Coordinates of C-alpha atoms in Angstrom, one line a residue:
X18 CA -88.2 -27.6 18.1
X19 CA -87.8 -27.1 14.4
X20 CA -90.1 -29.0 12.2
X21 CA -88.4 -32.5 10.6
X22 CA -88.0 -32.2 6.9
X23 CA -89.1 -35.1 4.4
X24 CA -86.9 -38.0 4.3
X25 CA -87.1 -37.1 0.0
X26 CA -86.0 -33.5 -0.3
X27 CA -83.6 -34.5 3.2
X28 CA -82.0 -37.2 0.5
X29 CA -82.4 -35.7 -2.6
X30 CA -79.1 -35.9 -4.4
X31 CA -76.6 -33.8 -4.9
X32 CA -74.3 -34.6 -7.1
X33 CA -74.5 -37.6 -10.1
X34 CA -72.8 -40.0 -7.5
X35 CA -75.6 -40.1 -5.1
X36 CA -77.7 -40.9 -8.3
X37 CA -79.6 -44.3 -7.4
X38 CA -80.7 -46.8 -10.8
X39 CA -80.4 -44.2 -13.7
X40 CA -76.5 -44.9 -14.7
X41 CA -77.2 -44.7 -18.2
X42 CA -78.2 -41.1 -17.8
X43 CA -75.1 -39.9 -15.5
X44 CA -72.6 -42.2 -17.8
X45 CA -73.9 -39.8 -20.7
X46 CA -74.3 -36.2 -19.1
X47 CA -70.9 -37.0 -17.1
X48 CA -68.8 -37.8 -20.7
X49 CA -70.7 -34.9 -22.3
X50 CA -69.7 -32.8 -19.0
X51 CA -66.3 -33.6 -19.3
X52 CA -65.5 -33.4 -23.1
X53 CA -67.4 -29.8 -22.8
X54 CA -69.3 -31.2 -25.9
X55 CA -72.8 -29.4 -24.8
X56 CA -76.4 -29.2 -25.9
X57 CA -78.5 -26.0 -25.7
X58 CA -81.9 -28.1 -24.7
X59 CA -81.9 -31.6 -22.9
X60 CA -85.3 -33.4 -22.8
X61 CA -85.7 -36.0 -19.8
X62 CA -87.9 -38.4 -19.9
X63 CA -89.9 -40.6 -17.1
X64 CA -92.5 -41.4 -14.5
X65 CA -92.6 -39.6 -11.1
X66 CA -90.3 -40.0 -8.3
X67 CA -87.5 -41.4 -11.1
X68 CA -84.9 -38.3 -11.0
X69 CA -85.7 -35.8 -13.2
X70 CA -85.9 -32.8 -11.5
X71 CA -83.2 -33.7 -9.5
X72 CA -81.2 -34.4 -12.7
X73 CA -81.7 -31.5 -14.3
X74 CA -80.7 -29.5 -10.8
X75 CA -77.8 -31.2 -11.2
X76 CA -76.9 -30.4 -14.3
X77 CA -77.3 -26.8 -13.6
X78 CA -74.6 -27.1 -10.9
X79 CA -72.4 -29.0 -12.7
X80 CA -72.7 -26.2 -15.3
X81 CA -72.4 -23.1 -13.3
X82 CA -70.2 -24.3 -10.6
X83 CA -67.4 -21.8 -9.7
X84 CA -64.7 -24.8 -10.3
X85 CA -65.6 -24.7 -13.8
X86 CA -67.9 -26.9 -15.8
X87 CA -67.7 -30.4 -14.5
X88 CA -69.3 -33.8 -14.0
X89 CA -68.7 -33.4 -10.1
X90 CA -69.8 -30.2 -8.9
X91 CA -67.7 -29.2 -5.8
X92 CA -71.3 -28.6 -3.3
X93 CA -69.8 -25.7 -1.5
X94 CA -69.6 -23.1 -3.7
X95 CA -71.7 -20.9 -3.2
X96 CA -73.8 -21.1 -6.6
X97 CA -74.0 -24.6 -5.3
X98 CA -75.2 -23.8 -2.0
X99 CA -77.9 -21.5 -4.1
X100 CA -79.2 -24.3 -6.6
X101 CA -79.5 -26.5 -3.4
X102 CA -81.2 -24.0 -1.5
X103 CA -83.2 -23.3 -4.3
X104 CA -82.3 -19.5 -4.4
X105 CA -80.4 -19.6 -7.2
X106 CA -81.5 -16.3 -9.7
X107 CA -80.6 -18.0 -12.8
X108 CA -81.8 -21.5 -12.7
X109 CA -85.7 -20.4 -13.4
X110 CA -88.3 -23.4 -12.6
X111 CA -91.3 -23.4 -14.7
X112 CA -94.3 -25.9 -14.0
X113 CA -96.3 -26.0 -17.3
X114 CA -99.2 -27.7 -15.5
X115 CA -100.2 -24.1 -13.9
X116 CA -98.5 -21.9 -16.5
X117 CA -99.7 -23.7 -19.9
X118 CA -100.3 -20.0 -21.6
X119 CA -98.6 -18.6 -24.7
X120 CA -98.2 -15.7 -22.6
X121 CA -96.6 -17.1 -20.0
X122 CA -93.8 -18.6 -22.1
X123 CA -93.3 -15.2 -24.2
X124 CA -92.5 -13.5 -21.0
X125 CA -90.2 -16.3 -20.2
X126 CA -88.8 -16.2 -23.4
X127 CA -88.3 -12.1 -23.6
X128 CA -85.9 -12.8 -20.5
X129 CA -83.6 -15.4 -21.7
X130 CA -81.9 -13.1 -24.1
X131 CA -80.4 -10.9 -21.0
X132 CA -76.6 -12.6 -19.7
X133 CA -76.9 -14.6 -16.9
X134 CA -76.7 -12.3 -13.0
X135 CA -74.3 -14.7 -11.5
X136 CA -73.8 -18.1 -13.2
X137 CA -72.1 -19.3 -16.1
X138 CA -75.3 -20.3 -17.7
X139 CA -78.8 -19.2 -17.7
X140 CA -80.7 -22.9 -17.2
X141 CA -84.4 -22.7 -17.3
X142 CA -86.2 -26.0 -15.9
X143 CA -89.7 -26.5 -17.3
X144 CA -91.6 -29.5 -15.7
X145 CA -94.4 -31.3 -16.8
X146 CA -93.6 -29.8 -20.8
X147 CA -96.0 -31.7 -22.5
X148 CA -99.0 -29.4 -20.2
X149 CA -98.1 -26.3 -22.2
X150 CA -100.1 -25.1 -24.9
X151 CA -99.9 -25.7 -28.7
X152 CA -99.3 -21.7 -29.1
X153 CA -96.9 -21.9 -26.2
X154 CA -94.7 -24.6 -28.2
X155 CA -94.7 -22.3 -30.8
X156 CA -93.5 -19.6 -28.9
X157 CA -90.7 -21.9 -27.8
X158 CA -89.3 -23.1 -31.0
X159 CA -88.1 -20.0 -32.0
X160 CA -85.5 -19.5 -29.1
X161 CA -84.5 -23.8 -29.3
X162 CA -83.7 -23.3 -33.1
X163 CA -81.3 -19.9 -32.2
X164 CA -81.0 -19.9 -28.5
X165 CA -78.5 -17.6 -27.0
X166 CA -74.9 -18.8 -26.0
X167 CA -75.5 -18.8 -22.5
X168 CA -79.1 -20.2 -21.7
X169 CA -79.6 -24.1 -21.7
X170 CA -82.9 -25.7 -21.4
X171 CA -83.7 -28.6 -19.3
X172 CA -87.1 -30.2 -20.3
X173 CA -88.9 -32.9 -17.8
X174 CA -92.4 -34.8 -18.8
X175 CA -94.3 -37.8 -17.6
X176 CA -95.6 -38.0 -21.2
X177 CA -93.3 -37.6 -24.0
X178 CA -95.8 -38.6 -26.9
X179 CA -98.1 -34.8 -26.4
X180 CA -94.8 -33.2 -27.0
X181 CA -94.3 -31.9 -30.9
X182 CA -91.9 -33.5 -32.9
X183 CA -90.7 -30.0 -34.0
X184 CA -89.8 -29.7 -30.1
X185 CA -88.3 -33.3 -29.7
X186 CA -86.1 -33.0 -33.0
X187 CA -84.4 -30.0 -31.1
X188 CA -83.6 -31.6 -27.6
X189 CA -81.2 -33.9 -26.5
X190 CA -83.5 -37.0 -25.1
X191 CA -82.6 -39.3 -22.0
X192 CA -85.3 -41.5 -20.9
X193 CA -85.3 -42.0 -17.2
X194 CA -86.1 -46.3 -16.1
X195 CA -88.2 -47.4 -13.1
X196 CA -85.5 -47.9 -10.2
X197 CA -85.5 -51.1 -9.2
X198 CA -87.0 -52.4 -6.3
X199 CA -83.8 -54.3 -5.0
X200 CA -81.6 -50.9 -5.4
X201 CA -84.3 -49.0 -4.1
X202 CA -84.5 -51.2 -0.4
X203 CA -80.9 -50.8 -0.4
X204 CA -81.3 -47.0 -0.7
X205 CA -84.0 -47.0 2.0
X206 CA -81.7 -49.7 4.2
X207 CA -78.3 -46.5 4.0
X208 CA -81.4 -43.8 4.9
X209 CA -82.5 -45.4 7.9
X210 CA -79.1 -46.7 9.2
X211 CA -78.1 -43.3 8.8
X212 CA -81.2 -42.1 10.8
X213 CA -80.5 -44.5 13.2
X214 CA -83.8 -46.2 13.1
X215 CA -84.0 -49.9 13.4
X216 CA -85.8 -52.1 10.7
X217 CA -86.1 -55.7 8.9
X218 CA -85.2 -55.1 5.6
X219 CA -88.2 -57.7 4.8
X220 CA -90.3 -54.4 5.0
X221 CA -88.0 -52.3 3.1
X222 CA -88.6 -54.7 0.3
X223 CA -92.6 -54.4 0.9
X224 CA -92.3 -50.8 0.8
X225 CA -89.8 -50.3 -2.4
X226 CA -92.4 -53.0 -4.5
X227 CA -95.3 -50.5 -3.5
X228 CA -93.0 -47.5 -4.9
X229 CA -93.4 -49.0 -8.2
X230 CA -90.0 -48.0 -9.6
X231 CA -90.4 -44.5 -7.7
X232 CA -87.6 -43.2 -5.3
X233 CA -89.7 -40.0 -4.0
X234 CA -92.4 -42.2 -3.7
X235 CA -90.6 -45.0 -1.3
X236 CA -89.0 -42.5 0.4
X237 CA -93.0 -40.6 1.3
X238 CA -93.9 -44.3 2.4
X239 CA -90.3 -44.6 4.9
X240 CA -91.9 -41.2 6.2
X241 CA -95.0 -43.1 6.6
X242 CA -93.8 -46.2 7.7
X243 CA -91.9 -44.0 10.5
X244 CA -94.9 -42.4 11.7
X245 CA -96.8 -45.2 11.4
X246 CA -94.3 -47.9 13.1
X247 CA -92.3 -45.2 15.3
X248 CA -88.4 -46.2 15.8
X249 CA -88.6 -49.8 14.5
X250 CA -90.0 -50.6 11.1
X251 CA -91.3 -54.0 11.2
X252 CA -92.7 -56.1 8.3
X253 CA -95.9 -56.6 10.2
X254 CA -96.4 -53.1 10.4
X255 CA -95.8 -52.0 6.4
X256 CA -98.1 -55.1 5.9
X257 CA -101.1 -53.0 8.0
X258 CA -100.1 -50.2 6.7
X259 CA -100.0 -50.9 3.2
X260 CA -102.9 -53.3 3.4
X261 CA -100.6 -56.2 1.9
X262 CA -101.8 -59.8 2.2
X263 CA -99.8 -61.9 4.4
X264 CA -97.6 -64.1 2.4
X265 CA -99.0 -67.1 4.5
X266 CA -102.7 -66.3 2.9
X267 CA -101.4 -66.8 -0.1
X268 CA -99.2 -69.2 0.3
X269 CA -102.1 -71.3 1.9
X270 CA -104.3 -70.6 -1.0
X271 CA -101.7 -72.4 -3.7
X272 CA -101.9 -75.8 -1.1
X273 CA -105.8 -75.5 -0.9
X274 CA -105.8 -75.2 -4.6
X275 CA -103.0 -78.2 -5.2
X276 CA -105.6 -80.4 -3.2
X277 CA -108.7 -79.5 -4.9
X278 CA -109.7 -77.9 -1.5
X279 CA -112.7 -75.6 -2.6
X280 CA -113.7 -75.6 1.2
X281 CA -110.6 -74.3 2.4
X282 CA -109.6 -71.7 -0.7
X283 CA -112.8 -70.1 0.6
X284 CA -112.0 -70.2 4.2
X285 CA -109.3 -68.2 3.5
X286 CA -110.9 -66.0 1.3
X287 CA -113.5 -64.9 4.4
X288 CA -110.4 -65.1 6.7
X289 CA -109.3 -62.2 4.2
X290 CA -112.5 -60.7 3.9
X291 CA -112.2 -60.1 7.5
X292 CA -109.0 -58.5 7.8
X293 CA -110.4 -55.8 5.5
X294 CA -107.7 -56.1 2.8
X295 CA -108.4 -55.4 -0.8
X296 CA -109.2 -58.1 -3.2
X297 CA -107.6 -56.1 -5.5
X298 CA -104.1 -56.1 -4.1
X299 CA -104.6 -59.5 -2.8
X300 CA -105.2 -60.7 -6.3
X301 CA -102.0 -58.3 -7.2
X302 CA -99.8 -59.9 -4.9
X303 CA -101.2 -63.1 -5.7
X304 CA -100.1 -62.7 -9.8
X305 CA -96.8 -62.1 -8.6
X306 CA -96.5 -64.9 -6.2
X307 CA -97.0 -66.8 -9.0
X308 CA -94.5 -65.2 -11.2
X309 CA -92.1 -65.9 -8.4
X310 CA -93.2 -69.4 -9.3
X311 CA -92.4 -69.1 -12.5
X312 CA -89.1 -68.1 -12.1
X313 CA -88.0 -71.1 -9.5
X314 CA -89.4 -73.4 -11.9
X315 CA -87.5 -71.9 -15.1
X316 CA -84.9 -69.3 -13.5
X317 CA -84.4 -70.3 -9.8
X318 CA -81.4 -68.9 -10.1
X319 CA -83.1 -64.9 -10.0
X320 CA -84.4 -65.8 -6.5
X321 CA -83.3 -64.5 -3.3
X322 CA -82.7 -67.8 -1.8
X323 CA -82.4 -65.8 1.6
X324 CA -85.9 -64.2 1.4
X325 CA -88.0 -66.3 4.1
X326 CA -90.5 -67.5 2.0
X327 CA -87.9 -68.8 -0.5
X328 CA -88.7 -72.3 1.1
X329 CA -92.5 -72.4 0.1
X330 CA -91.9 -70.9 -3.6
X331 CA -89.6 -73.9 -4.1
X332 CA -91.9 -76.0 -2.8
X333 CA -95.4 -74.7 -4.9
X334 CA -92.8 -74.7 -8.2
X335 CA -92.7 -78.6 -7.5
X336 CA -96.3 -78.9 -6.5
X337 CA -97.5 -77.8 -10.4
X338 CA -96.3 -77.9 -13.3
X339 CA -95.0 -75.0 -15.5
X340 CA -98.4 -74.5 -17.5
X341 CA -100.7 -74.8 -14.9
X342 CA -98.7 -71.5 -13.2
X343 CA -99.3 -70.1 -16.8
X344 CA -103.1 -70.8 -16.6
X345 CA -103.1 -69.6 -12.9
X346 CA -101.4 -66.0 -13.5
X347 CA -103.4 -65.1 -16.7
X348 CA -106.5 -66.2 -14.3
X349 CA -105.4 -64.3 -11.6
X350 CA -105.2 -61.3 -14.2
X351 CA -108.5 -61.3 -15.3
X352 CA -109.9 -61.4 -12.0
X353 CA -108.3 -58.1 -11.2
X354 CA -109.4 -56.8 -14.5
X355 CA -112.7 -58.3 -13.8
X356 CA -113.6 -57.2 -10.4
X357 CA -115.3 -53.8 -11.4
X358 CA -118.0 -55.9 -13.1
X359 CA -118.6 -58.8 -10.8
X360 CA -121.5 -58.2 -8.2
X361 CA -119.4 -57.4 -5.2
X362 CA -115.0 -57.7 -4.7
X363 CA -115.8 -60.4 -2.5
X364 CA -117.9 -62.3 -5.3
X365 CA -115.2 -61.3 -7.9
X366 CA -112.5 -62.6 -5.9
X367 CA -113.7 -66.2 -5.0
X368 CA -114.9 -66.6 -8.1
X369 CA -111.4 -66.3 -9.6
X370 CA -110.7 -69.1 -7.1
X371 CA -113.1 -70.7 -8.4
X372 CA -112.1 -70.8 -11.7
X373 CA -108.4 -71.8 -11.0
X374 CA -110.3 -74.6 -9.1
X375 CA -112.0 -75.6 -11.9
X376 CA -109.0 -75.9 -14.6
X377 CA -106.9 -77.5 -11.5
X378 CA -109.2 -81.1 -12.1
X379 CA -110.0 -83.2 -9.5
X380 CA -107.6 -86.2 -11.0
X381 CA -104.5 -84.1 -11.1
X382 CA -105.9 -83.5 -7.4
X383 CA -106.6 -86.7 -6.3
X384 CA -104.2 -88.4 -8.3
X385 CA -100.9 -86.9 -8.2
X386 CA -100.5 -84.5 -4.9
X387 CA -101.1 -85.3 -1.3
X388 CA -100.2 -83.7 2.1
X389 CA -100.6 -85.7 5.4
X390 CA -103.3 -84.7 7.8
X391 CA -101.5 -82.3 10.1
X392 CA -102.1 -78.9 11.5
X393 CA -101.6 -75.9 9.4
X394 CA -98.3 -73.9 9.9
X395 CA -95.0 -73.5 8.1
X396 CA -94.5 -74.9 4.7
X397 CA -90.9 -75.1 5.8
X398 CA -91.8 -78.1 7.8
X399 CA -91.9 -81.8 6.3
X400 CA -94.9 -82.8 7.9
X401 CA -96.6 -80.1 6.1
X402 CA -95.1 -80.4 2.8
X403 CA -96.8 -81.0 -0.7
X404 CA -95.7 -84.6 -1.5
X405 CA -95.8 -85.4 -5.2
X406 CA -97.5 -89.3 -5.7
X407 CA -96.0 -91.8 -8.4
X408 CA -97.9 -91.8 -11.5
X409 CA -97.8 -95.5 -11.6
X410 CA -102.1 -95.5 -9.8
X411 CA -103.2 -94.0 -13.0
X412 CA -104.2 -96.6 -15.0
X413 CA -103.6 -96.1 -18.6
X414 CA -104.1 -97.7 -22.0
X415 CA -101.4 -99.5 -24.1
X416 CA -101.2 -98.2 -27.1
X417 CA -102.0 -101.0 -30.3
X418 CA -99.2 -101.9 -33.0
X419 CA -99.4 -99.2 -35.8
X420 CA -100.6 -101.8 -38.6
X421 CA -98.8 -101.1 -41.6
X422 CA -99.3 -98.1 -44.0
X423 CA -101.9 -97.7 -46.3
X424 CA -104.6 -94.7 -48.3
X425 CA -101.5 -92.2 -48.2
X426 CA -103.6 -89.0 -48.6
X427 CA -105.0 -89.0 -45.5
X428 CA -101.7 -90.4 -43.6
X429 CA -99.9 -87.5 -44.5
X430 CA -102.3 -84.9 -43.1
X431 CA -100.5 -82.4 -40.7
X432 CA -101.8 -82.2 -37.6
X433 CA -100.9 -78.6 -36.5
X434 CA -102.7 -77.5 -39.6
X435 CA -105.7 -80.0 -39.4
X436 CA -106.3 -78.4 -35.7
X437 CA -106.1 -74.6 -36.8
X438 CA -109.4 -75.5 -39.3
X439 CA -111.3 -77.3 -36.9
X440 CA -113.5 -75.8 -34.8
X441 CA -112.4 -76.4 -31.3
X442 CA -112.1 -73.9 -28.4
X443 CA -111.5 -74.0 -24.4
X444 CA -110.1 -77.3 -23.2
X445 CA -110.9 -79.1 -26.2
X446 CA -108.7 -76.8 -27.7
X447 CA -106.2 -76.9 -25.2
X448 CA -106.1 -80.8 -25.3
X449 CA -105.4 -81.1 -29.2
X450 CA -103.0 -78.6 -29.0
X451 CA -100.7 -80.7 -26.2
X452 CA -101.4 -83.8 -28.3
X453 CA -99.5 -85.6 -31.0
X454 CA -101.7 -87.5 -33.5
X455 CA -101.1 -90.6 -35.8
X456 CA -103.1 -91.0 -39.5
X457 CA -103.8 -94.8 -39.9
X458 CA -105.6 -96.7 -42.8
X459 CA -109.0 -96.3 -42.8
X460 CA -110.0 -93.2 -41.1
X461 CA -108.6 -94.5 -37.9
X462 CA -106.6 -91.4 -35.5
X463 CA -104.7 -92.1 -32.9
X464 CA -104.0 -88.8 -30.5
X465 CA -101.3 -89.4 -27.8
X466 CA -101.3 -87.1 -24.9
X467 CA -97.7 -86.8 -22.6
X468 CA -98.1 -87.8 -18.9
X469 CA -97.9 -84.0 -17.6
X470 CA -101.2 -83.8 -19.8
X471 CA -103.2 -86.7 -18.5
X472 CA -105.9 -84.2 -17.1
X473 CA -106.9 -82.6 -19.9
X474 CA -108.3 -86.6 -21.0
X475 CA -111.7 -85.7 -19.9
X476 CA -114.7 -87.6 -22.0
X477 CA -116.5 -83.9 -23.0
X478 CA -113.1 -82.7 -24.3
X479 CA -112.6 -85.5 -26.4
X480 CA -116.1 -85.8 -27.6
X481 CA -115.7 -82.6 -29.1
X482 CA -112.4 -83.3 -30.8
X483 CA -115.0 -86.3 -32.2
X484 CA -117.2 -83.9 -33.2
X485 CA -115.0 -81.1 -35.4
X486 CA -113.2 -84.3 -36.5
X487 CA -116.1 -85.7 -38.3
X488 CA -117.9 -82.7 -39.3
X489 CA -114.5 -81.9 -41.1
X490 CA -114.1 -85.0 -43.0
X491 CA -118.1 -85.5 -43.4
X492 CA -118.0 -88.9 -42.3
X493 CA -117.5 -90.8 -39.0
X494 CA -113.9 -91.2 -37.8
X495 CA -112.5 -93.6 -35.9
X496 CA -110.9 -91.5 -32.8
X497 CA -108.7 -92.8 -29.7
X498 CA -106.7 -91.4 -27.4
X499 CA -103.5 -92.6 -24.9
X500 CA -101.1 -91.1 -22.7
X501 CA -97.5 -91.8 -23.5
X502 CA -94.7 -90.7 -24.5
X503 CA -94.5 -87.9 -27.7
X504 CA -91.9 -88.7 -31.3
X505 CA -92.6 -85.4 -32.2
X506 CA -93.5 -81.8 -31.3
X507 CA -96.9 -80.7 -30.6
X508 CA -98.8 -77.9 -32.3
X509 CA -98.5 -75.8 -29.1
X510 CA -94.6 -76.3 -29.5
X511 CA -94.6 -75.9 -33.0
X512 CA -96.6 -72.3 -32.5
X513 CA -94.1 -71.3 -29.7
X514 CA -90.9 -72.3 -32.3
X515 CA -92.2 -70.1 -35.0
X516 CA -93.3 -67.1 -32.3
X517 CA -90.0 -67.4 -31.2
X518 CA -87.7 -67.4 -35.3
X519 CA -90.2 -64.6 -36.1
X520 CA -88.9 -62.9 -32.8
X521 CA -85.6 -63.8 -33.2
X522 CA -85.3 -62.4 -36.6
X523 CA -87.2 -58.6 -35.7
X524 CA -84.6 -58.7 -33.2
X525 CA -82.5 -59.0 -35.5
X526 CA -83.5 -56.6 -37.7
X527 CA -83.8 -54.0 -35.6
X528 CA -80.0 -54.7 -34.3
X529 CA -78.9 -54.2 -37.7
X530 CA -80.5 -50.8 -38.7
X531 CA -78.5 -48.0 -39.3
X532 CA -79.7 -45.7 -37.2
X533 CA -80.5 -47.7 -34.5
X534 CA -76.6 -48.2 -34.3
X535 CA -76.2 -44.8 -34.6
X536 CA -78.0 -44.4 -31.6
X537 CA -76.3 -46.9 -29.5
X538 CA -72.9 -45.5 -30.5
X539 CA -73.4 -42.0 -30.0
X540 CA -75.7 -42.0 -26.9
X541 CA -75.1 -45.0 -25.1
X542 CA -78.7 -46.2 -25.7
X543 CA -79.6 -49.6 -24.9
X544 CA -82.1 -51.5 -26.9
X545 CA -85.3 -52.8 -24.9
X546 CA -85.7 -56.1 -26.7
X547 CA -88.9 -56.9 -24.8
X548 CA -90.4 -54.0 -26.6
X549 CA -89.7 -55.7 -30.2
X550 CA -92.8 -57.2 -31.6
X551 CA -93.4 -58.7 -35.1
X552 CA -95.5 -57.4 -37.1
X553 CA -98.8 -59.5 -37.8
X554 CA -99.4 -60.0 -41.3

């Protein structure tokens, strides 16, 4: 019985078609293949598992191939057969990690000025570029500045910033993208139907979010996942395998916390404790529960509405509001971080419950969510659901005519500006900032809070708003606060407005640069706004 080969060199692709989330890449090489418009050194660019070895293989057939040169190699010649086989005399594969010696690259080197034996073009393949030694560059500058007609280079790293700039000025540069996870369970959904093994794609999508962008690396975990599960792949089983919390953990964690359940966040917390999952990934999958959160509450529509656990994110995304998700990912975040440093993972971990807990205060608790006393089970059901209460039990205070206007100086104060020179931090912070404030005669301040705010109104909080307020002015001033409903913007706004123009405009200018046009023309480069950041002066 011959030995079964690995699902990733078994569906390693061979031609730019088979190509799975880099379409930027084969849109370029393909229209440079076909307009014979060629470079003598191509750099690509990208983490492991993305394509680039397999690109560059590619490339070699689709420039040696017996049809001619072409952006669809025909496969069956029989230099094709020889690049797939890996026999092929002149495509030469060098891995700089083991060869990082200058004399290692002058021996190379010596050789590339001899014709090709049996191809079109002599292509040598160096992996992991950026491993090779300062001397070694030098040696290879030399043949990129006057390389012969027929030898093409094809340079892959993981890390193009230890590469010199005398090197990257003379390559052609493609920068490979994480594939995404979606495209990535579809590839590993046509593996397995062609292997005729049954799954639930639930687990594919487990196992292409643990690839991290990575096709070689799902397709290790599918050979896993197979050994692990046998001839049906259930989501159960990547869960074990992988060590991934159970959605419902999770999910149960979020309705403890929207009832200011202490007790029961840490039930669950010793219920994962003793499935021997890592606080780590639980925390991970936690962070990006939340972002899923995040996105029914302000995207919904770049949900899967099919995914079965669709029906509990829409129902958490109504339980709190937008900045208490905010509050909870960042805390979820430093948790992680913060685990190496806390006494033990378990300690770590509850503590980060804790601390959502602790921001999530018992009147929002008491006040605005309830659930009936029922049996835990599936947030799909209505008895179990997360019922938001009227706001109409919280008592509140009726705001007093304005009496009329008076001592002009200090009416027109600015209260955005007034709060950046006070000397407030934490909550007290936090509650100024999602405040609006009104200057009357007499050193009188009135600070009005919005509904969705109400629980920041602790006494402490606004005692030290009292505090920086009068130690400001040097003088007692006459401080009250109400909930109702904002005229204006608040400072937090106001920040986010500005944050956003200043974004907005190094957007901009980066759009409008030259060369960055140059760039987008000539090498169908996309620009990565997210990457844009202004500069703090």
């Amino acid at each position: 019985m011959s030995p079964t080969q690995a699902l990733a060199r078994k569906w390693r692709p061979k031609d730019f078609s088979q190509l799975t989330g880099q379409e930027h890449i084969v849109k370029a090489l393909s229209n440079a293949l076909q307009q014979n418009r060629l470079h003598h050194a191509y750099l690509l660019t990208g983490t492991r598992g993305v394509g680039k070895t397999t690109i560059a293989r590619i490339l070699a057939k689709s420039l040696n191939c017996e049809t001619g040169i072409t952006a669809k190699p025909c496969g069956i010649c029989s230099i094709c057969m020889q690049i797939d086989s890996g026999s092929f005399i002149d495509l030469v594969e060098l891995d700089a990690a083991s060869n990082t010696q200058v004399d290692n690259m002058r021996e190379l080197l010596e050789n590339a000025i001899y014709a090709p034996t049996s191809g079109r073009f002599k292509i040598y393949l160096i992996d992991e570029v950026h491993m090779l030694s300062k001397s070694a560059f030098n040696a290879m500058l030399k043949t990129l500045e006057e390389p012969p007609m027929h030898v093409k280079f094809v340079l892959a790293t993981t890390d193009p910033q230890k590469i010199p700039v005398t090197v990257l000025s003379r390559c052609l540069q493609f920068n490979l993208k994480h594939i995404p996870q979606q495209q990535i369970a579809d590839h590993l959904k046509y593996v397995l139907t062609q292997e005729n093994i049954t799954y639930a794609f639930p687990a594919l999508q487990l196992i292409a979010r643990a690839a991290q962008g990575s096709m070689r690396d799902a397709l290790s975990l599918l050979d896993q996942a197979i050994a692990y599960s046998g001839e049906n792949i259930t989501e159960d089983n990547i869960q074990s395998m992988l060590g991934i919390t159970s959605q419902d953990y999770l999910v149960n964690l979020l309705k403890a916390l929207t009832q200011g359940d202490g007790a029961g966040m840490l039930s669950i917390a010793d219920e994962i404790e003793a499935q021997c999952l890592s606080f780590d990934l639980v925390l991970q999958d936690l962070a990006t529960l939340l972002h899923r959160i995040a996105l029914a509450q302000t995207i919904p529509d770049k949900l899967n509405r099919d995914a079965h656990e669709y029906p509990a994110i829409a129902l958490l995304a109504k339980a709190f509001s937008a900045e208490d998700i905010q509050l909870f990912y960042q805390i979820a975040l430093h948790g992680r971080s913060d685990l190496s440093l806390a006494p033990d993972e378990y300690a770590g971990f509850t503590m980060t419950l804790m601390r959502m807990l602790a921001f999530n205060s018992d009147e929002l608790a008491k006040n605005e969510y309830e659930k009936p006393s029922q049996p835990k089970g599936d947030l799909n059901k209505p008895e179990n659901a997360i019922i938001k209460k009227s706001t109409s039990a919280v008592e509140q205070k009726v705001a007093p005519p304005t009496p009329s206007l008076h001592n002009t100086a200090f009416q027109s104060l600015n209260w955005t500006l007034l709060i950046s020179q006070l000397n407030l931090s934490g909550m007290s912070k936090m509650l100024a900032q999602h405040s609006e404030a009104k200057f009357l005669p007499t050193e009188k301040i009135e600070i009005y809070v919005p509904e969705q705010h109400k629980h920041l109104l602790e006494k402490k909080y606004q005692d030290k708003i009292q505090t920086a307020l009068n130690d400001y002015f040097s003088k007692p001033i006459t401080l009250n606060f109400y909930i109702g409903t904002l005229t204006g913007i608040t400072p937090l706004e106001t920040h986010n407005l500005e944050a956003k123009e200043k974004q907005a405009q190094s957007i901009a200018h980066i759009e409008q640069d030259p060369i960055v046009q140059q760039l987008i023309e000539n090498f169908d480069a996309k620009l990565v706004t997210s990457s844009i950041k202004p500069i703090k002066k």
